[in-house]
Amino acid sequence: MALRNIVTLPDPALKRKAHAVTKFDKSLQTLIDDMVETMRAAPGVGLAAPQVGLSERVIVIEYFEKPEDEEKEDAPKKVWTLVNPEIVKASPEMLRGAEGCLSIPGLMGEVERHAEVHVKGLNRHGKPAKIKAQGWLARIFQHEIDHLNGILFTERAARVWQPEQQVEAEQEV
Ligand code: NI
């Protein structure tokens, strides 16, 4: 495994619509392992392949599975790897939250996201996978899938600002 370089604005990879993955070969496995390592080292809770300069529809997320676990200090986090992810259902209820992005250092924004999303895609071996995410996890999925479509949180934010202190790792995706 190896750390990949996280690209930042104005890298054009961040503005491209990424391609669907068709081959579940060794290079995809290496990419996924590297993305997980890179996300952890950043540190962040999510990473999309365009953030390491690759126009491939791959995301990795590491976060609490249930919203109530966010309050528990020792609750384990789970890793999701999703290839060609798609939001198939989104709740009408929206939640506002402060987001940051590893590709836009030093900036935060208030973004409205669906409170719950159902995401389907493929796992790292090409097998179908479906996830129901709520709260902050739902936010992370929406943020990462936006990356695959060349959309950055700043385009969705009601307002953006430069935080005075370093952003908490859990807000960086
Ligand atoms: Ni991001």
PDB file of C-alpha atoms and ligand atoms in Angstrom:
ATOM      1  CA  MET A   1       0.000   0.000   0.000  1.00  0.00           C
ATOM      2  CA  ALA A   2       1.086   3.514  -0.594  1.00  0.00           C
ATOM      3  CA  LEU A   3      -0.083   7.001   0.107  1.00  0.00           C
ATOM      4  CA  ARG A   4      -1.422   8.888  -2.892  1.00  0.00           C
ATOM      5  CA  ASN A   5      -1.187  12.598  -3.366  1.00  0.00           C
ATOM      6  CA  ILE A   6      -4.466  14.413  -2.658  1.00  0.00           C
ATOM      7  CA  VAL A   7      -5.053  16.966  -5.371  1.00  0.00           C
ATOM      8  CA  THR A   8      -6.475  20.347  -4.466  1.00  0.00           C
ATOM      9  CA  LEU A   9      -8.189  23.145  -6.340  1.00  0.00           C
ATOM     10  CA  PRO A  10      -7.689  24.177  -9.120  1.00  0.00           C
ATOM     11  CA  ASP A  11      -6.677  20.666 -10.259  1.00  0.00           C
ATOM     12  CA  PRO A  12      -8.890  19.843 -13.282  1.00  0.00           C
ATOM     13  CA  ALA A  13      -9.436  16.248 -12.031  1.00  0.00           C
ATOM     14  CA  LEU A  14     -11.794  17.699  -9.422  1.00  0.00           C
ATOM     15  CA  LYS A  15     -14.077  19.185 -12.059  1.00  0.00           C
ATOM     16  CA  ARG A  16     -14.363  16.137 -14.334  1.00  0.00           C
ATOM     17  CA  LYS A  17     -17.180  13.625 -14.395  1.00  0.00           C
ATOM     18  CA  ALA A  18     -15.485  10.341 -13.527  1.00  0.00           C
ATOM     19  CA  HIS A  19     -15.791   7.162 -15.619  1.00  0.00           C
ATOM     20  CA  ALA A  20     -17.589   4.024 -14.519  1.00  0.00           C
ATOM     21  CA  VAL A  21     -15.281   1.214 -13.447  1.00  0.00           C
ATOM     22  CA  THR A  22     -15.528  -1.887 -15.639  1.00  0.00           C
ATOM     23  CA  LYS A  23     -12.480  -3.890 -14.550  1.00  0.00           C
ATOM     24  CA  PHE A  24     -12.141  -5.268 -11.048  1.00  0.00           C
ATOM     25  CA  ASP A  25      -8.489  -6.057 -11.483  1.00  0.00           C
ATOM     26  CA  LYS A  26      -5.385  -5.818  -9.339  1.00  0.00           C
ATOM     27  CA  SER A  27      -4.863  -2.142 -10.075  1.00  0.00           C
ATOM     28  CA  LEU A  28      -8.364  -1.368  -8.742  1.00  0.00           C
ATOM     29  CA  GLN A  29      -7.592  -3.314  -5.544  1.00  0.00           C
ATOM     30  CA  THR A  30      -4.365  -1.363  -5.124  1.00  0.00           C
ATOM     31  CA  LEU A  31      -6.167   1.928  -5.751  1.00  0.00           C
ATOM     32  CA  ILE A  32      -8.793   1.111  -3.106  1.00  0.00           C
ATOM     33  CA  ASP A  33      -6.181   0.082  -0.522  1.00  0.00           C
ATOM     34  CA  ASP A  34      -4.186   3.221  -1.243  1.00  0.00           C
ATOM     35  CA  MET A  35      -7.281   5.411  -0.972  1.00  0.00           C
ATOM     36  CA  VAL A  36      -8.154   3.983   2.465  1.00  0.00           C
ATOM     37  CA  GLU A  37      -4.588   4.564   3.643  1.00  0.00           C
ATOM     38  CA  THR A  38      -4.545   8.088   2.193  1.00  0.00           C
ATOM     39  CA  MET A  39      -7.918   8.948   3.776  1.00  0.00           C
ATOM     40  CA  ARG A  40      -6.691   7.766   7.195  1.00  0.00           C
ATOM     41  CA  ALA A  41      -3.413   9.624   6.929  1.00  0.00           C
ATOM     42  CA  ALA A  42      -5.069  12.894   5.856  1.00  0.00           C
ATOM     43  CA  PRO A  43      -7.023  12.396   8.187  1.00  0.00           C
ATOM     44  CA  GLY A  44     -10.500  12.387   6.726  1.00  0.00           C
ATOM     45  CA  VAL A  45     -13.694  10.335   6.742  1.00  0.00           C
ATOM     46  CA  GLY A  46     -14.127   9.962   3.003  1.00  0.00           C
ATOM     47  CA  LEU A  47     -12.207  10.112  -0.241  1.00  0.00           C
ATOM     48  CA  ALA A  48     -13.178   9.896  -3.901  1.00  0.00           C
ATOM     49  CA  ALA A  49     -10.807   8.758  -6.673  1.00  0.00           C
ATOM     50  CA  PRO A  50     -10.823  12.167  -8.426  1.00  0.00           C
ATOM     51  CA  GLN A  51      -9.213  13.515  -5.242  1.00  0.00           C
ATOM     52  CA  VAL A  52      -6.165  11.394  -5.989  1.00  0.00           C
ATOM     53  CA  GLY A  53      -6.263  12.569  -9.594  1.00  0.00           C
ATOM     54  CA  LEU A  54      -8.090   9.579 -11.109  1.00  0.00           C
ATOM     55  CA  SER A  55     -11.347   9.934 -13.024  1.00  0.00           C
ATOM     56  CA  GLU A  56     -12.777   6.654 -11.766  1.00  0.00           C
ATOM     57  CA  ARG A  57     -16.056   6.132  -9.938  1.00  0.00           C
ATOM     58  CA  VAL A  58     -14.624   4.853  -6.648  1.00  0.00           C
ATOM     59  CA  ILE A  59     -15.248   6.153  -3.125  1.00  0.00           C
ATOM     60  CA  VAL A  60     -14.051   5.073   0.298  1.00  0.00           C
ATOM     61  CA  ILE A  61     -15.599   6.140   3.591  1.00  0.00           C
ATOM     62  CA  GLU A  62     -14.691   5.388   7.191  1.00  0.00           C
ATOM     63  CA  TYR A  63     -17.278   6.459   9.712  1.00  0.00           C
ATOM     64  CA  PHE A  64     -19.735   5.360  12.391  1.00  0.00           C
ATOM     65  CA  GLU A  65     -22.449   3.143  11.011  1.00  0.00           C
ATOM     66  CA  LYS A  66     -25.266   4.568  13.132  1.00  0.00           C
ATOM     67  CA  PRO A  67     -25.869   8.239  14.008  1.00  0.00           C
ATOM     68  CA  GLU A  68     -26.107   7.403  17.741  1.00  0.00           C
ATOM     69  CA  ASP A  69     -22.568   5.975  17.651  1.00  0.00           C
ATOM     70  CA  GLU A  70     -21.170   9.457  16.972  1.00  0.00           C
ATOM     71  CA  GLU A  71     -21.725  10.244  20.647  1.00  0.00           C
ATOM     72  CA  LYS A  72     -19.930   7.131  21.900  1.00  0.00           C
ATOM     73  CA  GLU A  73     -16.233   7.524  22.332  1.00  0.00           C
ATOM     74  CA  ASP A  74     -15.316   3.911  21.696  1.00  0.00           C
ATOM     75  CA  ALA A  75     -17.823   3.044  18.978  1.00  0.00           C
ATOM     76  CA  PRO A  76     -16.081   1.336  16.078  1.00  0.00           C
ATOM     77  CA  LYS A  77     -16.027   2.920  12.650  1.00  0.00           C
ATOM     78  CA  LYS A  78     -16.735   1.005   9.504  1.00  0.00           C
ATOM     79  CA  VAL A  79     -15.063   1.189   6.111  1.00  0.00           C
ATOM     80  CA  TRP A  80     -17.210   1.297   2.999  1.00  0.00           C
ATOM     81  CA  THR A  81     -15.749   0.911  -0.450  1.00  0.00           C
ATOM     82  CA  LEU A  82     -18.157   1.594  -3.238  1.00  0.00           C
ATOM     83  CA  VAL A  83     -17.576   1.399  -6.964  1.00  0.00           C
ATOM     84  CA  ASN A  84     -19.959   3.123  -9.398  1.00  0.00           C
ATOM     85  CA  PRO A  85     -22.133   4.369  -6.512  1.00  0.00           C
ATOM     86  CA  GLU A  86     -25.548   5.825  -7.176  1.00  0.00           C
ATOM     87  CA  ILE A  87     -28.114   7.441  -4.902  1.00  0.00           C
ATOM     88  CA  VAL A  88     -31.317   5.519  -5.577  1.00  0.00           C
ATOM     89  CA  LYS A  89     -33.477   7.102  -2.893  1.00  0.00           C
ATOM     90  CA  ALA A  90     -33.167  10.309  -0.912  1.00  0.00           C
ATOM     91  CA  SER A  91     -35.346  11.555   1.942  1.00  0.00           C
ATOM     92  CA  PRO A  92     -37.218  14.809   1.374  1.00  0.00           C
ATOM     93  CA  GLU A  93     -35.922  15.930   4.761  1.00  0.00           C
ATOM     94  CA  MET A  94     -32.783  18.021   4.479  1.00  0.00           C
ATOM     95  CA  LEU A  95     -30.162  18.748   7.137  1.00  0.00           C
ATOM     96  CA  ARG A  96     -27.705  21.626   7.285  1.00  0.00           C
ATOM     97  CA  GLY A  97     -24.150  21.000   8.356  1.00  0.00           C
ATOM     98  CA  ALA A  98     -20.652  22.412   8.182  1.00  0.00           C
ATOM     99  CA  GLU A  99     -18.505  20.554   5.660  1.00  0.00           C
ATOM    100  CA  GLY A 100     -14.910  20.689   4.648  1.00  0.00           C
ATOM    101  CA  CYS A 101     -13.032  18.950   1.860  1.00  0.00           C
ATOM    102  CA  LEU A 102      -9.494  17.605   1.744  1.00  0.00           C
ATOM    103  CA  SER A 103      -9.227  19.046  -1.776  1.00  0.00           C
ATOM    104  CA  ILE A 104     -10.210  22.551  -0.649  1.00  0.00           C
ATOM    105  CA  PRO A 105      -8.006  23.146   2.387  1.00  0.00           C
ATOM    106  CA  GLY A 106      -8.828  26.036   4.702  1.00  0.00           C
ATOM    107  CA  LEU A 107     -12.433  26.429   3.680  1.00  0.00           C
ATOM    108  CA  MET A 108     -15.698  25.300   5.214  1.00  0.00           C
ATOM    109  CA  GLY A 109     -19.232  25.626   4.029  1.00  0.00           C
ATOM    110  CA  GLU A 110     -22.764  25.229   5.258  1.00  0.00           C
ATOM    111  CA  VAL A 111     -24.392  22.650   3.022  1.00  0.00           C
ATOM    112  CA  GLU A 112     -27.891  21.190   2.966  1.00  0.00           C
ATOM    113  CA  ARG A 113     -27.928  17.448   2.404  1.00  0.00           C
ATOM    114  CA  HIS A 114     -30.610  14.769   2.424  1.00  0.00           C
ATOM    115  CA  ALA A 115     -31.043  13.360   5.923  1.00  0.00           C
ATOM    116  CA  GLU A 116     -31.147   9.812   4.553  1.00  0.00           C
ATOM    117  CA  VAL A 117     -29.985   8.245   1.302  1.00  0.00           C
ATOM    118  CA  HIS A 118     -30.035   4.759  -0.147  1.00  0.00           C
ATOM    119  CA  VAL A 119     -26.920   4.145  -2.164  1.00  0.00           C
ATOM    120  CA  LYS A 120     -26.291   1.255  -4.466  1.00  0.00           C
ATOM    121  CA  GLY A 121     -23.148   0.253  -6.258  1.00  0.00           C
ATOM    122  CA  LEU A 122     -20.594  -2.506  -6.416  1.00  0.00           C
ATOM    123  CA  ASN A 123     -18.102  -3.679  -3.841  1.00  0.00           C
ATOM    124  CA  ARG A 124     -14.390  -3.966  -4.632  1.00  0.00           C
ATOM    125  CA  HIS A 125     -14.944  -7.384  -6.215  1.00  0.00           C
ATOM    126  CA  GLY A 126     -17.786  -6.226  -8.454  1.00  0.00           C
ATOM    127  CA  LYS A 127     -20.604  -7.674  -6.337  1.00  0.00           C
ATOM    128  CA  PRO A 128     -23.743  -5.547  -5.853  1.00  0.00           C
ATOM    129  CA  ALA A 129     -23.919  -3.595  -2.620  1.00  0.00           C
ATOM    130  CA  LYS A 130     -26.644  -1.433  -1.092  1.00  0.00           C
ATOM    131  CA  ILE A 131     -26.329   0.926   1.850  1.00  0.00           C
ATOM    132  CA  LYS A 132     -28.870   2.942   3.812  1.00  0.00           C
ATOM    133  CA  ALA A 133     -27.144   5.934   5.387  1.00  0.00           C
ATOM    134  CA  GLN A 134     -28.466   8.534   7.796  1.00  0.00           C
ATOM    135  CA  GLY A 135     -27.190  11.750   9.298  1.00  0.00           C
ATOM    136  CA  TRP A 136     -23.525  12.545   8.903  1.00  0.00           C
ATOM    137  CA  LEU A 137     -22.853   9.260   7.075  1.00  0.00           C
ATOM    138  CA  ALA A 138     -25.527  10.210   4.537  1.00  0.00           C
ATOM    139  CA  ARG A 139     -23.791  13.576   4.166  1.00  0.00           C
ATOM    140  CA  ILE A 140     -20.441  11.907   3.503  1.00  0.00           C
ATOM    141  CA  PHE A 141     -21.933   9.668   0.799  1.00  0.00           C
ATOM    142  CA  GLN A 142     -23.526  12.674  -0.907  1.00  0.00           C
ATOM    143  CA  HIS A 143     -20.274  14.659  -0.727  1.00  0.00           C
ATOM    144  CA  GLU A 144     -18.195  11.798  -2.193  1.00  0.00           C
ATOM    145  CA  ILE A 145     -20.673  10.980  -4.962  1.00  0.00           C
ATOM    146  CA  ASP A 146     -20.669  14.680  -5.864  1.00  0.00           C
ATOM    147  CA  HIS A 147     -16.890  14.380  -6.341  1.00  0.00           C
ATOM    148  CA  LEU A 148     -17.504  11.704  -8.991  1.00  0.00           C
ATOM    149  CA  ASN A 149     -19.630  14.191 -10.889  1.00  0.00           C
ATOM    150  CA  GLY A 150     -17.132  17.022 -10.606  1.00  0.00           C
ATOM    151  CA  ILE A 151     -19.224  18.874  -8.020  1.00  0.00           C
ATOM    152  CA  LEU A 152     -17.563  20.471  -4.989  1.00  0.00           C
ATOM    153  CA  PHE A 153     -19.278  21.402  -1.727  1.00  0.00           C
ATOM    154  CA  THR A 154     -18.561  25.063  -2.353  1.00  0.00           C
ATOM    155  CA  GLU A 155     -21.027  24.942  -5.260  1.00  0.00           C
ATOM    156  CA  ARG A 156     -23.771  23.728  -2.934  1.00  0.00           C
ATOM    157  CA  ALA A 157     -22.936  25.820   0.110  1.00  0.00           C
ATOM    158  CA  ALA A 158     -25.249  28.550   1.351  1.00  0.00           C
ATOM    159  CA  ARG A 159     -22.129  30.242   2.702  1.00  0.00           C
ATOM    160  CA  VAL A 160     -18.432  29.463   2.957  1.00  0.00           C
ATOM    161  CA  TRP A 161     -15.857  30.674   5.443  1.00  0.00           C
ATOM    162  CA  GLN A 162     -12.258  30.228   6.510  1.00  0.00           C
ATOM    163  CA  PRO A 163     -12.159  28.604   9.947  1.00  0.00           C
ATOM    164  CA  GLU A 164      -9.699  30.099  12.410  1.00  0.00           C
ATOM    165  CA  GLN A 165      -8.756  26.745  13.833  1.00  0.00           C
ATOM    166  CA  GLN A 166      -7.919  23.520  12.140  1.00  0.00           C
ATOM    167  CA  VAL A 167     -10.997  21.681  11.021  1.00  0.00           C
ATOM    168  CA  GLU A 168     -11.917  18.476  12.829  1.00  0.00           C
ATOM    169  CA  ALA A 169     -11.016  15.395  10.860  1.00  0.00           C
ATOM    170  CA  GLU A 170     -14.645  14.294  10.807  1.00  0.00           C
ATOM    171  CA  GLN A 171     -15.622  17.262   8.710  1.00  0.00           C
ATOM    172  CA  GLU A 172     -13.006  16.643   6.029  1.00  0.00           C
ATOM    173  CA  VAL A 173     -14.132  14.513   3.126  1.00  0.00           C
TER     174      VAL A 173
HETATM  175 NI    NI B   1     -14.288  16.397  -0.648  1.00  0.00          NI
END
